[in-house]
Short mmCIF file of C-alpha atoms and ligand atoms in Angstrom, two decimals:
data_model
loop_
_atom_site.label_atom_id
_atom_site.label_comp_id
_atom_site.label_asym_id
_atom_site.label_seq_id
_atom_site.Cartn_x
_atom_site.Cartn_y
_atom_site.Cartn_z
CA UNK A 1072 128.06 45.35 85.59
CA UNK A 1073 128.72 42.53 83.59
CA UNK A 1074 126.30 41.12 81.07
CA UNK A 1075 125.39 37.59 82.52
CA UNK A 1076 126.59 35.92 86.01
CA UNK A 1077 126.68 32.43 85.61
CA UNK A 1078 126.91 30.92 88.87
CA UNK A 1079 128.52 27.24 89.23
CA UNK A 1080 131.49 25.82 86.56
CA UNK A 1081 129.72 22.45 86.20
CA UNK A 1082 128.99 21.15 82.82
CA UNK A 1083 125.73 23.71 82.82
CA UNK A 1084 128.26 26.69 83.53
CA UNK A 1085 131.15 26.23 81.83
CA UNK A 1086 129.19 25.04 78.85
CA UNK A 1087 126.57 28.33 78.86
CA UNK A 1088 130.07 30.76 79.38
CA UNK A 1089 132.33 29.07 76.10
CA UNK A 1090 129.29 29.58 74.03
CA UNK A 1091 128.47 33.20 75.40
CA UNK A 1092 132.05 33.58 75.14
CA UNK A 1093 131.65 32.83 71.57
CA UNK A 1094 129.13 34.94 71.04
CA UNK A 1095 131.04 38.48 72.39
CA UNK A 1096 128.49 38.41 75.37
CA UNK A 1097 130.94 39.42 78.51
CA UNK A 1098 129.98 36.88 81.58
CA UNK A 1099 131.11 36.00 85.15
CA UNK A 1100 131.47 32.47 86.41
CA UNK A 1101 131.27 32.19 90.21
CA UNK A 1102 131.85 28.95 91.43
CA UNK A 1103 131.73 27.88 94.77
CA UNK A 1104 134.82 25.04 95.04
CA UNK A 1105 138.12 25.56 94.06
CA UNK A 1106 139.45 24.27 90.53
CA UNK A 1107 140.84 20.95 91.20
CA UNK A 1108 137.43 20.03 93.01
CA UNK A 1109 135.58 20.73 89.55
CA UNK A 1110 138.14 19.63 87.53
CA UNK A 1111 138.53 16.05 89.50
CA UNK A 1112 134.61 15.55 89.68
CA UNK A 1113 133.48 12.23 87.90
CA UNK A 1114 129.84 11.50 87.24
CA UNK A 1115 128.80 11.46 83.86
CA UNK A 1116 130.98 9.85 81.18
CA UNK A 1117 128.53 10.14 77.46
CA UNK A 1118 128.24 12.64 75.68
CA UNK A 1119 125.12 12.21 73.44
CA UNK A 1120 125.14 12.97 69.57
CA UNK A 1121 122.94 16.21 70.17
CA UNK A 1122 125.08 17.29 73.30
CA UNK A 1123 128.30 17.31 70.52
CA UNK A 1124 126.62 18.92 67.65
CA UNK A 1125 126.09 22.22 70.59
CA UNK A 1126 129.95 22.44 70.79
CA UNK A 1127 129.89 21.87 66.88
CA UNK A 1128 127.48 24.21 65.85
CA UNK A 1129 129.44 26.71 68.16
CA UNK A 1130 132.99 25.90 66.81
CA UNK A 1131 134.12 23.82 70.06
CA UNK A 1132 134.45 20.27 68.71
CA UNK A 1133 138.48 20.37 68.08
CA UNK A 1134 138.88 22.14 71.70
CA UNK A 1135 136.37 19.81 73.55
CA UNK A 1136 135.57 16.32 72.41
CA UNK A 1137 139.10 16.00 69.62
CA UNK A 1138 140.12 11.89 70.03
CA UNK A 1139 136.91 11.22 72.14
CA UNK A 1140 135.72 7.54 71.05
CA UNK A 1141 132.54 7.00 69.62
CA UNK A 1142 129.92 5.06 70.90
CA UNK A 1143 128.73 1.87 69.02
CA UNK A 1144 127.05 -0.98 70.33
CA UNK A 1145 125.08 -1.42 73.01
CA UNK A 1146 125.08 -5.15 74.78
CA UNK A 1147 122.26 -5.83 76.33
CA UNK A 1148 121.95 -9.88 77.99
CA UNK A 1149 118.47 -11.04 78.79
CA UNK A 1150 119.31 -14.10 81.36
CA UNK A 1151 122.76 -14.84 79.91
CA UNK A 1152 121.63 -14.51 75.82
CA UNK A 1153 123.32 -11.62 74.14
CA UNK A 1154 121.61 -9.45 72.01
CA UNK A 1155 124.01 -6.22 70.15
CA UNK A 1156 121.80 -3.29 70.08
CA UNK A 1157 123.85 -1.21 67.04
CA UNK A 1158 122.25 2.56 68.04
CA UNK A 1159 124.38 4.34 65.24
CA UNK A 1160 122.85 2.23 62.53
CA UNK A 1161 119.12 2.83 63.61
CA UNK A 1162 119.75 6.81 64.42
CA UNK A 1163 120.92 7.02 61.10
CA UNK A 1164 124.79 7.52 61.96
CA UNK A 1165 124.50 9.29 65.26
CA UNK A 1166 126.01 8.40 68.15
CA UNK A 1167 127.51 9.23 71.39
CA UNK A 1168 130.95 10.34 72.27
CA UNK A 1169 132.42 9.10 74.78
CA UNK A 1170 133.99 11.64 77.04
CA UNK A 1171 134.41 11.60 81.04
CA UNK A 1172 133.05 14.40 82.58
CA UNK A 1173 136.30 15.25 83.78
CA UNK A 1174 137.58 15.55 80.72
CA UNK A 1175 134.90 17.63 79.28
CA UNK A 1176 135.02 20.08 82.46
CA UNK A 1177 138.62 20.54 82.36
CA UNK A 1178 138.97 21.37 78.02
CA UNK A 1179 135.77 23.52 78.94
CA UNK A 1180 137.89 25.22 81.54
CA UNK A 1181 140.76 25.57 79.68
CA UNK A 1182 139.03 26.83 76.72
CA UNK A 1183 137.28 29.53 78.90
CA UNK A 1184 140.24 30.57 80.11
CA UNK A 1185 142.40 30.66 77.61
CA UNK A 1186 139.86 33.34 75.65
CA UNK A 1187 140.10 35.88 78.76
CA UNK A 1188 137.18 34.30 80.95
CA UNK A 1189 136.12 35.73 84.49
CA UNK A 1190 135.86 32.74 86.34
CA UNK A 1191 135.80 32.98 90.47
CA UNK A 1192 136.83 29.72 91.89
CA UNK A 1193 136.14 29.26 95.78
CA UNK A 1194 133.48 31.90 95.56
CA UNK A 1195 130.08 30.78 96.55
CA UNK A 1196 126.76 32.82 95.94
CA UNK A 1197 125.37 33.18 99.55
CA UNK A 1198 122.61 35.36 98.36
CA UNK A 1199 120.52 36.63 95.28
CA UNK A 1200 118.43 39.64 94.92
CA UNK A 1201 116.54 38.65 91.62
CA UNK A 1202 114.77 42.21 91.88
CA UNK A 1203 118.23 43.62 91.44
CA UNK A 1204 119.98 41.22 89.89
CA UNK A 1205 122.47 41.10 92.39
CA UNK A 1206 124.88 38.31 93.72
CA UNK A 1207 125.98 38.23 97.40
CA UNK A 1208 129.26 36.17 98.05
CA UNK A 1209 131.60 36.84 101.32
CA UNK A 1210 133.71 39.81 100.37
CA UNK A 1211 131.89 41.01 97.45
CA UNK A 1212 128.65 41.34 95.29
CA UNK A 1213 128.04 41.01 91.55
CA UNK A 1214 125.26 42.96 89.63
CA UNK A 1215 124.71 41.47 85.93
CA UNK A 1216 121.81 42.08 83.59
CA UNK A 1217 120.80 38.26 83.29
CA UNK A 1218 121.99 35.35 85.76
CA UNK A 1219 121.87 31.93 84.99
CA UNK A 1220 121.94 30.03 87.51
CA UNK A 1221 123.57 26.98 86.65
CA UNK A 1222 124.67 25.85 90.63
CA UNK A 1223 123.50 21.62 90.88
CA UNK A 1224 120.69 20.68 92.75
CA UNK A 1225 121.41 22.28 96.09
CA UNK A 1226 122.75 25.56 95.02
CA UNK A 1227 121.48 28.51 95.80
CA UNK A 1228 119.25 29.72 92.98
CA UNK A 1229 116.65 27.90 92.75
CA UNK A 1230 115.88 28.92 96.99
CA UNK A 1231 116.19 32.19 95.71
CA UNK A 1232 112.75 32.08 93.65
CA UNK A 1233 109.89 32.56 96.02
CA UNK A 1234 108.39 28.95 96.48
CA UNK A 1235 104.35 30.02 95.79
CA UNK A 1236 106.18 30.99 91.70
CA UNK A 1237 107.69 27.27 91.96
CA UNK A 1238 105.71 23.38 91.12
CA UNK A 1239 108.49 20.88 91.69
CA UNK A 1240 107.74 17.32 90.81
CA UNK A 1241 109.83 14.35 92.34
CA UNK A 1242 109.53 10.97 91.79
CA UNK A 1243 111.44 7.92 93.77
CA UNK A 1244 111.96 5.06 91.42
CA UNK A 1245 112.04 2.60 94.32
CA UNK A 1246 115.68 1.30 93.18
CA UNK A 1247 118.54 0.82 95.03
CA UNK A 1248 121.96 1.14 92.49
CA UNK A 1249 125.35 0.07 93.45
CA UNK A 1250 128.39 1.13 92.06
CA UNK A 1251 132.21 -0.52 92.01
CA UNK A 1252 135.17 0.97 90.26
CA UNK A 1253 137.20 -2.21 90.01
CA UNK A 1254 141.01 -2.98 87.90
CA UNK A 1255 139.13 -5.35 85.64
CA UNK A 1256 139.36 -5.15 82.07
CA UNK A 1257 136.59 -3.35 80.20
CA UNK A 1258 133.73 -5.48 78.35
CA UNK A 1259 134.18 -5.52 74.62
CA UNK A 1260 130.65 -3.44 74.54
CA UNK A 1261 128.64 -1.21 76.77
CA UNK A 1262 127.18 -3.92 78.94
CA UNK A 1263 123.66 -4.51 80.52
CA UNK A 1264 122.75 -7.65 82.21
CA UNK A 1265 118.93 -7.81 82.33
CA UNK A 1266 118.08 -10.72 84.77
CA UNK A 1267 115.60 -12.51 87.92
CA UNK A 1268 118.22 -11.51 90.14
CA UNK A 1269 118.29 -8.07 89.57
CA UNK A 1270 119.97 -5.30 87.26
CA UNK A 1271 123.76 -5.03 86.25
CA UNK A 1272 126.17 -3.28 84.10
CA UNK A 1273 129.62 -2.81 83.11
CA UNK A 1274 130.91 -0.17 81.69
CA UNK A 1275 134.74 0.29 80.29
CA UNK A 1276 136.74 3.24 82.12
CA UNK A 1277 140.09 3.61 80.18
CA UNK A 1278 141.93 0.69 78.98
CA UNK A 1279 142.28 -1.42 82.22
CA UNK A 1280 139.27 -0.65 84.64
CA UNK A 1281 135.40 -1.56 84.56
CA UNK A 1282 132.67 0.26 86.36
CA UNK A 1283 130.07 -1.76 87.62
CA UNK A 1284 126.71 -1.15 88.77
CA UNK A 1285 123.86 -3.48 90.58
CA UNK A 1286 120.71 -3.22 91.52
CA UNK A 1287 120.35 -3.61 95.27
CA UNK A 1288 116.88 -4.54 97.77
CA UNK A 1289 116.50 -1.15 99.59
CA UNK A 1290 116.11 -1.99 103.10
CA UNK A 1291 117.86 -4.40 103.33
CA UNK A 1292 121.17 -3.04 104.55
CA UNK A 1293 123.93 -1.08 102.77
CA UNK A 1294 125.84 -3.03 99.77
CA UNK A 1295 128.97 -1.31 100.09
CA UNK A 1296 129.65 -3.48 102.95
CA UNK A 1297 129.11 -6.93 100.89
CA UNK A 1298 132.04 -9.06 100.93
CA UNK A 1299 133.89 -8.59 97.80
CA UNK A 1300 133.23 -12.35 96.66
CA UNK A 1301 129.29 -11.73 96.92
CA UNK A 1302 129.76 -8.99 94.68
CA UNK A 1303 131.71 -10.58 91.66
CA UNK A 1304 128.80 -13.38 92.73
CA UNK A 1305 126.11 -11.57 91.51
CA UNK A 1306 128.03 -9.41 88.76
CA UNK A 1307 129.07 -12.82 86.67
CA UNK A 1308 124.93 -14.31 87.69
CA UNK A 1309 123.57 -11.40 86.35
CA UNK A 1310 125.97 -10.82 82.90
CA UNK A 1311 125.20 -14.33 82.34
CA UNK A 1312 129.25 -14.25 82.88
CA UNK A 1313 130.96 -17.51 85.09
CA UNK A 1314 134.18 -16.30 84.09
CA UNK A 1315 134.04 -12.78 84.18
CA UNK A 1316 137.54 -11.57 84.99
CA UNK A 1317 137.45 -9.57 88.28
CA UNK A 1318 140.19 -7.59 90.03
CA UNK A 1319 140.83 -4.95 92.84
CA UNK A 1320 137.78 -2.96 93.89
CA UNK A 1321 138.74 1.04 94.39
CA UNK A 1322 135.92 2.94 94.85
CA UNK A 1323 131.76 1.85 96.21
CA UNK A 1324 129.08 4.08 95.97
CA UNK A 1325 125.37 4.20 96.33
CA UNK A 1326 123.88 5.77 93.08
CA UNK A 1327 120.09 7.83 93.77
CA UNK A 1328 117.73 6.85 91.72
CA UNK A 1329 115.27 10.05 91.73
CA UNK A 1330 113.77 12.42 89.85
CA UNK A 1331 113.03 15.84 89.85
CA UNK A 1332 112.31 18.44 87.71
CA UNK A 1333 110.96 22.65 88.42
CA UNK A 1334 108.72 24.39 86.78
CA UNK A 1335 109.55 26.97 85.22
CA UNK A 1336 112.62 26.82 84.96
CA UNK A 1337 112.80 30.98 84.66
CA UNK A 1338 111.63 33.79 87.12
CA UNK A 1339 112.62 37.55 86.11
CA UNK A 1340 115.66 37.58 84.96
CA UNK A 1341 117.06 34.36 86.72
CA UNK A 1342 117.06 31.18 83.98
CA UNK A 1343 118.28 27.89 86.06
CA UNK A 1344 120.03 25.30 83.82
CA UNK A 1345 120.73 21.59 84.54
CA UNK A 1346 120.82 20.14 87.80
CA UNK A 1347 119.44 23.53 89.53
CA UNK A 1348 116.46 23.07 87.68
CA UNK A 1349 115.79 19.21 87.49
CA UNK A 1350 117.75 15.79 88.21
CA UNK A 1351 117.38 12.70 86.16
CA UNK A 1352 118.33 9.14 87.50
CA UNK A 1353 121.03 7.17 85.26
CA UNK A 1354 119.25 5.30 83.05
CA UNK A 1355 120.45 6.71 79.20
CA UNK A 1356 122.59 8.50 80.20
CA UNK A 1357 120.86 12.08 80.04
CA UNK A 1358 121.80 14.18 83.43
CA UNK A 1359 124.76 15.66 81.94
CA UNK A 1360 123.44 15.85 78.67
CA UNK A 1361 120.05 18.24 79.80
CA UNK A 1362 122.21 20.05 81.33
CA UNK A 1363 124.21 20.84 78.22
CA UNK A 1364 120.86 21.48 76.43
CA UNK A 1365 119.49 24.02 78.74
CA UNK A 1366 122.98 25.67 78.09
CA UNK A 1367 122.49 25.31 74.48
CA UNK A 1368 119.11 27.05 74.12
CA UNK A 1369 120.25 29.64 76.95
CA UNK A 1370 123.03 30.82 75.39
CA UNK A 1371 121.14 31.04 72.19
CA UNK A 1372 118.30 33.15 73.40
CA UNK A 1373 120.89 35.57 75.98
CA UNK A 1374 122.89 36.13 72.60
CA UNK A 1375 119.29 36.98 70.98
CA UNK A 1376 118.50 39.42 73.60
CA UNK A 1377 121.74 40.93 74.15
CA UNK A 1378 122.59 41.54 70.73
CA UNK A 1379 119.61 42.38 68.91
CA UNK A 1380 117.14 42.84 71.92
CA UNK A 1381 114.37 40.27 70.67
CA UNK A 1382 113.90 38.34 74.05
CA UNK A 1383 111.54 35.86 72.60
CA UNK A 1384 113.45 32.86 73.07
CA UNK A 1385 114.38 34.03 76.26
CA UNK A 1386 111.32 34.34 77.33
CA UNK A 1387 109.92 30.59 75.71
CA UNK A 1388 113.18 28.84 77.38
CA UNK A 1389 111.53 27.25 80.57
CA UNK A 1390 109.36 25.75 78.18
CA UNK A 1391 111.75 24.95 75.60
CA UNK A 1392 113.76 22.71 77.70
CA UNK A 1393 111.10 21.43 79.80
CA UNK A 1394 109.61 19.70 77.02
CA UNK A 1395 112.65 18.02 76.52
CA UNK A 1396 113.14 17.39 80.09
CA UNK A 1397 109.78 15.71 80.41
CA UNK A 1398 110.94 13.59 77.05
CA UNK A 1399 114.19 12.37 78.41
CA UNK A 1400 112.29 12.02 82.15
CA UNK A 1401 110.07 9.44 80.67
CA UNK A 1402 112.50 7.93 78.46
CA UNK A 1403 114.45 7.05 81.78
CA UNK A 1404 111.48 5.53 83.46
CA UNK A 1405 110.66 3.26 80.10
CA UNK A 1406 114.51 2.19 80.29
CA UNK A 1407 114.79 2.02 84.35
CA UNK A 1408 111.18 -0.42 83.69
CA UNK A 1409 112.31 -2.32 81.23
CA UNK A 1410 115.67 -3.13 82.46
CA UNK A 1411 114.70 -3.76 86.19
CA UNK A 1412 111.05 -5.27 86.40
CA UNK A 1413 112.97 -8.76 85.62
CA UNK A 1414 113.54 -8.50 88.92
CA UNK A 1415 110.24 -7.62 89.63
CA UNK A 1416 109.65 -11.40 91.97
CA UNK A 1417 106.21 -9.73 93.24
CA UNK A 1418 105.28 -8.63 90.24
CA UNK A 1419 104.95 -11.25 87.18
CA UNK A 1420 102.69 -9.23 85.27
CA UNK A 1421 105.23 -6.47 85.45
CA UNK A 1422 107.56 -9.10 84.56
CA UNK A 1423 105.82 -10.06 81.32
CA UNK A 1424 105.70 -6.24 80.03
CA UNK A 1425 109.02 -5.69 80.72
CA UNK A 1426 110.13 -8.32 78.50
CA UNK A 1427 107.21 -7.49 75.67
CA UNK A 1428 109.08 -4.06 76.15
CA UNK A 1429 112.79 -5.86 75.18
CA UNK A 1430 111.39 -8.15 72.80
CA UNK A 1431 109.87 -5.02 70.86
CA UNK A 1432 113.53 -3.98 70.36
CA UNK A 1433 114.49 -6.88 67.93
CA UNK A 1434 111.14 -7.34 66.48
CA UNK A 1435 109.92 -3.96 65.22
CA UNK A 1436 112.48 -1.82 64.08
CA UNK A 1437 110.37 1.41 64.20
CA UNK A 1438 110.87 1.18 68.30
CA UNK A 1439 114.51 0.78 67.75
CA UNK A 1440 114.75 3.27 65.69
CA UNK A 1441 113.02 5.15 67.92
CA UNK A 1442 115.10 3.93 70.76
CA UNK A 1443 118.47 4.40 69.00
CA UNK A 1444 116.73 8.13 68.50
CA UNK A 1445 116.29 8.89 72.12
CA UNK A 1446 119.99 7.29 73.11
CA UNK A 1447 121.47 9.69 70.65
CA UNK A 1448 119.67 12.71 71.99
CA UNK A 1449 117.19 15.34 70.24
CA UNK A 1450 116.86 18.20 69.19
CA UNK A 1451 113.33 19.39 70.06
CA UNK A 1452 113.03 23.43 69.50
N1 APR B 828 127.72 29.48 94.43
C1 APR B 828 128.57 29.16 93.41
N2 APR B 828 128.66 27.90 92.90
C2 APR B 828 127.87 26.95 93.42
C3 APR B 828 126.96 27.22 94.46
C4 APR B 828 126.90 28.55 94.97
N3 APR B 828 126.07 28.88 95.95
N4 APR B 828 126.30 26.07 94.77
C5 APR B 828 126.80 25.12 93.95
N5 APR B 828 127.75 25.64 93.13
C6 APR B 828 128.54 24.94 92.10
C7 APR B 828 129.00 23.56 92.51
O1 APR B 828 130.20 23.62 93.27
C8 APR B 828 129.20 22.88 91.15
O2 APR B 828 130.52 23.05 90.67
O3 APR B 828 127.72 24.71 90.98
C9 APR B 828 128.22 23.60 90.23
C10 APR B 828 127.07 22.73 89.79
O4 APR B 828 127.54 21.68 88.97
P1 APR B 828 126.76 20.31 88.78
O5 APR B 828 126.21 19.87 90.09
O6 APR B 828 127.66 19.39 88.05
O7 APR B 828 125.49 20.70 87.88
P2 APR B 828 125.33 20.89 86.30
O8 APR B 828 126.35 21.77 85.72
O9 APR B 828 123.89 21.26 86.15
O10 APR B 828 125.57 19.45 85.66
C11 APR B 828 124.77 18.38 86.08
O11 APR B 828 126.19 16.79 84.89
O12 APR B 828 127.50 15.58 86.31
C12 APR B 828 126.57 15.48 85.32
O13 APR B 828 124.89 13.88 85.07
C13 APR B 828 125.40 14.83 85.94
O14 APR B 828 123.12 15.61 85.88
C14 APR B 828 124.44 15.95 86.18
C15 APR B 828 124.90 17.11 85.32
#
């Protein structure tokens, strides 16, 4: 019997087992894909200032985010004018790192790994029995004294919890988002193009590629089959842009703009983290960096429990992080409003707030400090 099961080695998992793993608490990682699936996964890509100062505080900043660029200004382009949102200098120094989640995942792996971890690839959880504490996977079963249950949105923990113990909230943000991964060179800034004909951003991805992302009419048919031209159309329209350079297109996707979030986030002895326990659309950047608090707090209050039996913070966690996932929840909707209702044709008195909401920015610099505050992450507890 091993002290805590941690099932699913995504940035939750891995995270919650170095820190554990810091902390002498023995743990199992079960994950259902096999390594170079979790290892070649690319979502998130920031790292916010409170996400680094976990792997700090723990002694994982050489081994996790060492050469990892910090983030600095934030362009945002109200129809074609610039304005350089500097979030470091209104959070008081703090800022993002920049660090794909690839990247993160695979020095998390490595760092597990390389201290003796017990981490099952290609081993998915069929079953829990939280009276027991028992995992069920083909070929074997896993008793541990705590499981945290760290397995994305449609793993298997959160099924396990009898439904009438569960209140799930979700929320469609009525947004369609449309991604390209194109060979075109990276804006000079973290871009946002705030405009009548709809949302769009570039973002840099290494030295030579951009990802881009537009907001698209739901319903009326699927963007990834525009022609290429109408694409770089509306991307140079929308960044205020005519001669944005453009290049190869390699990858389209459709982005979900949804939210969701489970209360609590704790039955017996099963704690989910991250995804499992809510989702966050993309708007500042937060998914991977709840998830990374859950496993912050978590591993705090297991190491409490485990080593000195005082299960308080254990037992407080759902609420800890859920007050933090309710602050970042509506932090996304502000941002997702204010960025989008430009677009908002039907709407013009939507329209107006949303730009009473930018103009705030530049004009009182108590919201951008508070703004800078929220982009660089809190600490809450
Ligand atoms: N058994 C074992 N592992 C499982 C099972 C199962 N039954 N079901 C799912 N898994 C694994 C998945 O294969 C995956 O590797 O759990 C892992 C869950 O990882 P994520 O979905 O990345 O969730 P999480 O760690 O909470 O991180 C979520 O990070 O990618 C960013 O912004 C993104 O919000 C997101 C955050």
């Amino acid at each position: 019997m091993t002290d805590v099961a941690i099932i699913g080695a995504g940035p939750a998992g891995l995270t919650l087992a170095n820190l554990l793993q810091r902390n002498g608490i023995s743990c199992v990682v079960l994950e259902a894909r096999d390594r170079s699936y979790v290892e070649e996964r690319q979502r998130a890509g920031i790292l916010d200032h409170y996400g680094s100062e976990i792997f700090a505080a723990a002694g994982l900043a050489e081994a996790v985010i060492a050469g990892a660029p910090r983030e600095q200004f934030l362009e945002l382009r109200y129809e074609g004018e610039p304005h350089l949102f500097d979030g470091p200098a209104h959070a008081g120094g703090r800022s993002g790192v920049l660090v794909p989640q690839q990247l993160l995942v695979r020095r998390l792996l490595t760092t597990f790994l390389a201290g003796g971890g017990d981490l099952r690839f290609a081993t998915p959880v069929d079953r829990i029995n939280i009276k027991e504490n028992r995992m069920v996977y083909a070929g074997g079963e896993l008793t541990a004294s705590y499981i945290a249950g760290c397995d994305g949105f449609h793993g298997v923990s959160r099924r396990s919890i009898p439904a009438a113990a569960l209140t799930t909230y979700s929320f469609d943000h009525g947004i369609g988002w449309y991604t390209v991964l194109a060979d075109a060179p990276p804006p000079r800034h973290a871009l946002m193009g705030i405009s009548e004909h709809g949302f769009a951003a570039q973002f840099g991805r290494g030295p030579k590629a951009s990802r881009f992302y537009l907001q698209y009419d739901l319903g009326a048919g699927d963007p990834r089959e525009w022609p290429d031209d109408h694409t770089w159309d509306q991307l140079r329209l929308r960044l205020g842009d005519p001669a944005l350079p453009t290049g190869p297109i390699t990858d389209r996707e459709i982005v979900e703009m949804r939210s969701f979030v489970t209360e609590p986030m704790a039955y017996a002895n099963l704690f989910l983290a991250g995804d499992a326990a809510h989702i966050i659309t993309p708007m500042g950047a937060k998914g991977m960096n709840l998830a990374l608090a859950d496993a912050g707090v978590l591993a705090t209050a297991l190491t409490a429990a485990l080593h000195d039996g005082d299960d308080a913070a254990l037992r407080s966690y759902s609420d800890t992080c859920l007050r933090r996932t309710w602050d970042y929840q509506e932090f996304s909707r502000w941002f997702t409003e204010m960025v989008h209702d430009a677009a908002a044709a039907e709407d013009p008195f939507r329209r107006r707030l949303a730009k009473a909401r930018f103009d705030r920015l530049w004009t009182n610099p108590k919201a951008a400090d508070w703004f800078a505050d929220m982009m660089a992450g809190t600490a809450l507890i």
